[in-house]
Amino acid sequence: MEQANEGKALVVEADGRQYARIPVKTHLITDRDQLEALARQYLFPLVREGDIAFISEKAVACTQRRAIPIKDIKPRRLARFLSRFVYKNPYGIGLSMPETMEMALRECGVVRILFAALVSAVGKLFGRRGWFYRVAGDKARSIDGPCDCTIPPYNQYVVLGPADPDQAARALSRGCGCPVAVVDINDLGGNILGVSHPELDKAWLVRVLRDNPLGQSDQQTPMGIIRPAAL
């Protein structure tokens, strides 16, 4: 039965057409799981011709051992300093805690993060936000810190962006038999990190998924299916 997560619309309109976004519930995904096997188990029984599947970048990263316990991260002094200036929004930690900022420094390099911080400071003088992540890039943008609503044990983890998201999307596609996108969608916006088929329109995918149909708390629906809605 096609059913949306609470507070989310099942069907949206994009570019003059209507599409259902069907969330798919799974077990708690960990580094013991393999992407192709997950797709065979949860997506393959549901997909139809013309469907496009999508999966959260966090779920992909967890299979790649890119979820790191907070207790194992020792922030340097620079990480503690920079994290104090990061905007804290109600939808996620981002880089506003020393541990997530430390991982951004490791993932992106000190020079790039410092340059992004400088550009961000200039942007704030003009009342503009978001310049930091435009410079720091997807690796920094995709780092997730723990929130109260995060499913345990990941409420005590920092999760990095997935490695080689295009390859991950192709593995999932092999398992489910339809095109797949790896997405970083939250309640503030979205970004498509990887696709199994280069012809997939990333901008269109963001428009279809703009309201984050997978949810951002304890829904445990890290995958979904985009399907043209029946008229």
CSV table of C-alpha atoms in Angstrom, one decimal:
chain,number,residue,atom,x,y,z
A,1,MET,CA,0.0,0.0,0.0
A,2,GLU,CA,1.4,3.4,-1.0
A,3,GLN,CA,1.5,5.6,2.1
A,4,ALA,CA,3.4,8.8,2.9
A,5,ASN,CA,5.3,9.4,6.1
A,6,GLU,CA,3.4,11.5,8.6
A,7,GLY,CA,3.3,15.2,7.7
A,8,LYS,CA,4.5,14.5,4.1
A,9,ALA,CA,2.5,14.5,0.9
A,10,LEU,CA,2.4,11.2,-1.1
A,11,VAL,CA,2.0,13.0,-4.4
A,12,VAL,CA,3.6,16.2,-5.6
A,13,GLU,CA,3.6,18.1,-8.9
A,14,ALA,CA,6.8,18.8,-10.7
A,15,ASP,CA,7.2,20.3,-14.2
A,16,GLY,CA,3.4,19.9,-14.8
A,17,ARG,CA,3.2,16.2,-13.9
A,18,GLN,CA,2.3,14.5,-10.7
A,19,TYR,CA,4.6,11.9,-9.0
A,20,ALA,CA,4.1,9.7,-6.0
A,21,ARG,CA,7.1,9.4,-3.6
A,22,ILE,CA,6.7,6.1,-1.8
A,23,PRO,CA,8.8,5.7,1.4
A,24,VAL,CA,10.2,2.2,2.0
A,25,LYS,CA,10.7,1.0,5.5
A,26,THR,CA,13.8,-1.1,6.3
A,27,HIS,CA,15.7,-2.6,9.2
A,28,LEU,CA,18.3,-0.5,10.9
A,29,ILE,CA,21.1,-0.3,8.2
A,30,THR,CA,24.7,-0.8,9.4
A,31,ASP,CA,28.1,-1.6,8.1
A,32,ARG,CA,27.1,-5.3,8.0
A,33,ASP,CA,24.7,-4.6,5.1
A,34,GLN,CA,25.5,-4.6,1.4
A,35,LEU,CA,23.8,-2.1,-1.0
A,36,GLU,CA,22.9,-4.5,-3.7
A,37,ALA,CA,21.4,-7.0,-1.2
A,38,LEU,CA,19.4,-4.2,0.4
A,39,ALA,CA,18.0,-3.2,-3.0
A,40,ARG,CA,17.0,-6.8,-3.7
A,41,GLN,CA,15.3,-7.2,-0.4
A,42,TYR,CA,13.4,-4.0,-0.1
A,43,LEU,CA,13.2,-2.3,-3.5
A,44,PHE,CA,13.0,-5.1,-6.1
A,45,PRO,CA,9.7,-6.5,-4.9
A,46,LEU,CA,8.1,-3.1,-5.2
A,47,VAL,CA,9.5,-1.4,-8.3
A,48,ARG,CA,7.5,-1.1,-11.6
A,49,GLU,CA,8.5,-0.1,-15.0
A,50,GLY,CA,9.1,3.7,-15.1
A,51,ASP,CA,10.1,3.9,-11.4
A,52,ILE,CA,13.1,5.6,-10.0
A,53,ALA,CA,14.4,4.6,-6.6
A,54,PHE,CA,16.3,6.9,-4.2
A,55,ILE,CA,18.2,6.3,-0.9
A,56,SER,CA,19.5,8.7,1.7
A,57,GLU,CA,23.2,9.4,1.7
A,58,LYS,CA,23.3,8.6,5.4
A,59,ALA,CA,22.1,5.0,4.8
A,60,VAL,CA,24.8,4.5,2.1
A,61,ALA,CA,27.5,6.0,4.3
A,62,CYS,CA,26.5,3.6,7.2
A,63,THR,CA,27.1,0.6,4.9
A,64,GLN,CA,30.6,2.0,4.1
A,65,ARG,CA,31.7,2.3,7.7
A,66,ARG,CA,31.6,6.1,7.5
A,67,ALA,CA,29.6,6.4,10.7
A,68,ILE,CA,32.0,7.2,13.5
A,69,PRO,CA,31.2,7.2,17.2
A,70,ILE,CA,31.5,10.6,18.8
A,71,LYS,CA,33.7,9.2,21.5
A,72,ASP,CA,36.3,8.3,18.9
A,73,ILE,CA,36.6,11.8,17.5
A,74,LYS,CA,39.1,14.2,19.2
A,75,PRO,CA,38.5,17.7,17.9
A,76,ARG,CA,41.5,19.9,17.4
A,77,ARG,CA,41.5,23.5,18.7
A,78,LEU,CA,40.7,24.9,15.2
A,79,ALA,CA,37.6,22.7,15.0
A,80,ARG,CA,36.4,23.9,18.4
A,81,PHE,CA,37.0,27.5,17.3
A,82,LEU,CA,35.3,27.3,13.9
A,83,SER,CA,32.3,25.4,15.1
A,84,ARG,CA,31.3,28.3,17.3
A,85,PHE,CA,30.5,30.4,14.2
A,86,VAL,CA,28.3,27.9,12.4
A,87,TYR,CA,24.7,28.8,12.1
A,88,LYS,CA,22.6,26.4,14.2
A,89,ASN,CA,19.3,25.5,12.5
A,90,PRO,CA,16.5,23.5,14.0
A,91,TYR,CA,16.7,20.7,11.5
A,92,GLY,CA,20.2,19.4,12.2
A,93,ILE,CA,23.6,19.8,13.8
A,94,GLY,CA,25.6,20.4,10.7
A,95,LEU,CA,29.1,21.6,11.5
A,96,SER,CA,28.1,23.5,14.6
A,97,MET,CA,29.7,21.0,17.0
A,98,PRO,CA,33.4,20.5,17.3
A,99,GLU,CA,33.3,16.8,16.3
A,100,THR,CA,31.5,17.4,13.0
A,101,MET,CA,33.8,20.3,12.2
A,102,GLU,CA,36.8,18.1,13.0
A,103,MET,CA,35.5,15.6,10.4
A,104,ALA,CA,35.0,18.4,7.9
A,105,LEU,CA,38.7,19.4,8.4
A,106,ARG,CA,39.7,15.8,7.8
A,107,GLU,CA,37.5,15.2,4.8
A,108,CYS,CA,38.0,18.5,3.0
A,109,GLY,CA,41.3,19.8,4.2
A,110,VAL,CA,42.2,22.7,6.5
A,111,VAL,CA,42.9,25.2,3.6
A,112,ARG,CA,39.5,24.6,2.0
A,113,ILE,CA,37.6,24.9,5.2
A,114,LEU,CA,39.4,28.0,6.3
A,115,PHE,CA,38.7,29.6,2.9
A,116,ALA,CA,35.1,28.6,3.1
A,117,ALA,CA,34.9,30.2,6.6
A,118,LEU,CA,36.4,33.4,5.2
A,119,VAL,CA,33.9,33.5,2.3
A,120,SER,CA,31.1,32.8,4.7
A,121,ALA,CA,32.1,35.7,6.9
A,122,VAL,CA,32.1,38.0,3.9
A,123,GLY,CA,28.7,36.7,2.9
A,124,LYS,CA,27.2,37.4,6.4
A,125,LEU,CA,28.3,41.0,6.0
A,126,PHE,CA,26.0,41.2,3.0
A,127,GLY,CA,23.2,39.3,4.8
A,128,ARG,CA,23.8,36.1,2.7
A,129,ARG,CA,23.9,32.6,4.1
A,130,GLY,CA,25.1,29.3,2.5
A,131,TRP,CA,28.3,30.5,1.1
A,132,PHE,CA,30.4,28.3,3.4
A,133,TYR,CA,29.0,25.0,1.9
A,134,ARG,CA,29.2,26.3,-1.7
A,135,VAL,CA,33.0,26.6,-1.1
A,136,ALA,CA,33.5,23.6,1.2
A,137,GLY,CA,31.5,21.3,-1.1
A,138,ASP,CA,29.4,18.2,-0.9
A,139,LYS,CA,31.7,16.4,1.6
A,140,ALA,CA,31.2,19.1,4.2
A,141,ARG,CA,27.5,19.5,3.4
A,142,SER,CA,26.9,15.8,3.8
A,143,ILE,CA,28.3,15.5,7.3
A,144,ASP,CA,25.5,14.7,9.8
A,145,GLY,CA,25.8,15.1,13.5
A,146,PRO,CA,23.6,13.4,16.1
A,147,CYS,CA,20.2,14.8,17.0
A,148,ASP,CA,17.7,13.9,19.8
A,149,CYS,CA,15.4,12.3,17.1
A,150,THR,CA,18.1,10.2,15.5
A,151,ILE,CA,17.6,6.4,15.8
A,152,PRO,CA,20.0,4.8,18.2
A,153,PRO,CA,22.9,4.0,18.1
A,154,TYR,CA,23.4,6.8,15.5
A,155,ASN,CA,22.4,9.4,18.0
A,156,GLN,CA,25.9,9.0,19.3
A,157,TYR,CA,27.6,9.0,15.9
A,158,VAL,CA,28.9,11.5,13.2
A,159,VAL,CA,28.0,10.2,9.8
A,160,LEU,CA,30.1,11.3,6.8
A,161,GLY,CA,29.0,11.6,3.2
A,162,PRO,CA,29.1,8.4,1.2
A,163,ALA,CA,32.2,7.4,-0.7
A,164,ASP,CA,31.7,7.3,-4.5
A,165,PRO,CA,28.0,7.8,-4.5
A,166,ASP,CA,27.7,7.1,-8.3
A,167,GLN,CA,29.1,3.7,-7.7
A,168,ALA,CA,26.8,3.1,-4.8
A,169,ALA,CA,23.8,4.1,-6.9
A,170,ARG,CA,24.9,1.6,-9.6
A,171,ALA,CA,25.1,-1.2,-7.0
A,172,LEU,CA,21.6,-0.4,-5.8
A,173,SER,CA,20.4,-0.3,-9.4
A,174,ARG,CA,21.8,-3.8,-10.0
A,175,GLY,CA,19.8,-5.0,-7.1
A,176,CYS,CA,16.4,-3.4,-7.8
A,177,GLY,CA,16.4,-3.2,-11.6
A,178,CYS,CA,15.6,0.5,-11.9
A,179,PRO,CA,17.6,3.8,-11.9
A,180,VAL,CA,18.7,4.9,-8.5
A,181,ALA,CA,19.8,8.2,-7.0
A,182,VAL,CA,21.7,8.8,-3.8
A,183,VAL,CA,20.2,11.9,-2.2
A,184,ASP,CA,21.0,14.4,0.5
A,185,ILE,CA,17.5,15.8,1.2
A,186,ASN,CA,16.6,17.6,4.4
A,187,ASP,CA,13.9,20.0,5.6
A,188,LEU,CA,16.0,22.9,4.4
A,189,GLY,CA,16.7,21.7,0.8
A,190,GLY,CA,18.4,19.0,-1.2
A,191,ASN,CA,21.3,17.8,-3.2
A,192,ILE,CA,21.7,14.7,-5.4
A,193,LEU,CA,25.1,13.1,-4.7
A,194,GLY,CA,25.1,10.2,-7.1
A,195,VAL,CA,23.1,8.6,-9.8
A,196,SER,CA,23.2,5.1,-11.4
A,197,HIS,CA,22.3,6.5,-14.9
A,198,PRO,CA,23.9,9.8,-16.1
A,199,GLU,CA,20.7,10.8,-17.9
A,200,LEU,CA,18.9,11.2,-14.6
A,201,ASP,CA,18.1,14.9,-14.2
A,202,LYS,CA,19.4,15.9,-10.8
A,203,ALA,CA,17.6,19.3,-10.7
A,204,TRP,CA,14.3,17.5,-11.5
A,205,LEU,CA,15.0,15.0,-8.7
A,206,VAL,CA,15.4,17.8,-6.2
A,207,ARG,CA,12.1,19.4,-7.3
A,208,VAL,CA,10.3,16.1,-6.8
A,209,LEU,CA,11.9,15.4,-3.4
A,210,ARG,CA,12.0,19.0,-2.2
A,211,ASP,CA,9.9,18.4,0.9
A,212,ASN,CA,12.0,15.5,2.2
A,213,PRO,CA,9.5,12.6,1.9
A,214,LEU,CA,11.7,10.2,3.7
A,215,GLY,CA,11.5,12.3,6.9
A,216,GLN,CA,14.3,13.4,9.2
A,217,SER,CA,13.7,11.6,12.5
A,218,ASP,CA,12.7,8.1,13.5
A,219,GLN,CA,10.7,7.0,10.4
A,220,GLN,CA,13.3,4.4,9.5
A,221,THR,CA,12.5,4.8,5.8
A,222,PRO,CA,15.9,5.4,4.2
A,223,MET,CA,14.7,4.4,0.7
A,224,GLY,CA,11.9,5.5,-1.5
A,225,ILE,CA,10.4,5.1,-5.0
A,226,ILE,CA,9.4,7.9,-7.4
A,227,ARG,CA,6.5,6.8,-9.5
A,228,PRO,CA,4.4,8.7,-12.0
A,229,ALA,CA,1.0,9.2,-10.3
A,230,ALA,CA,-2.1,7.6,-11.9
A,231,LEU,CA,-4.5,10.2,-13.2
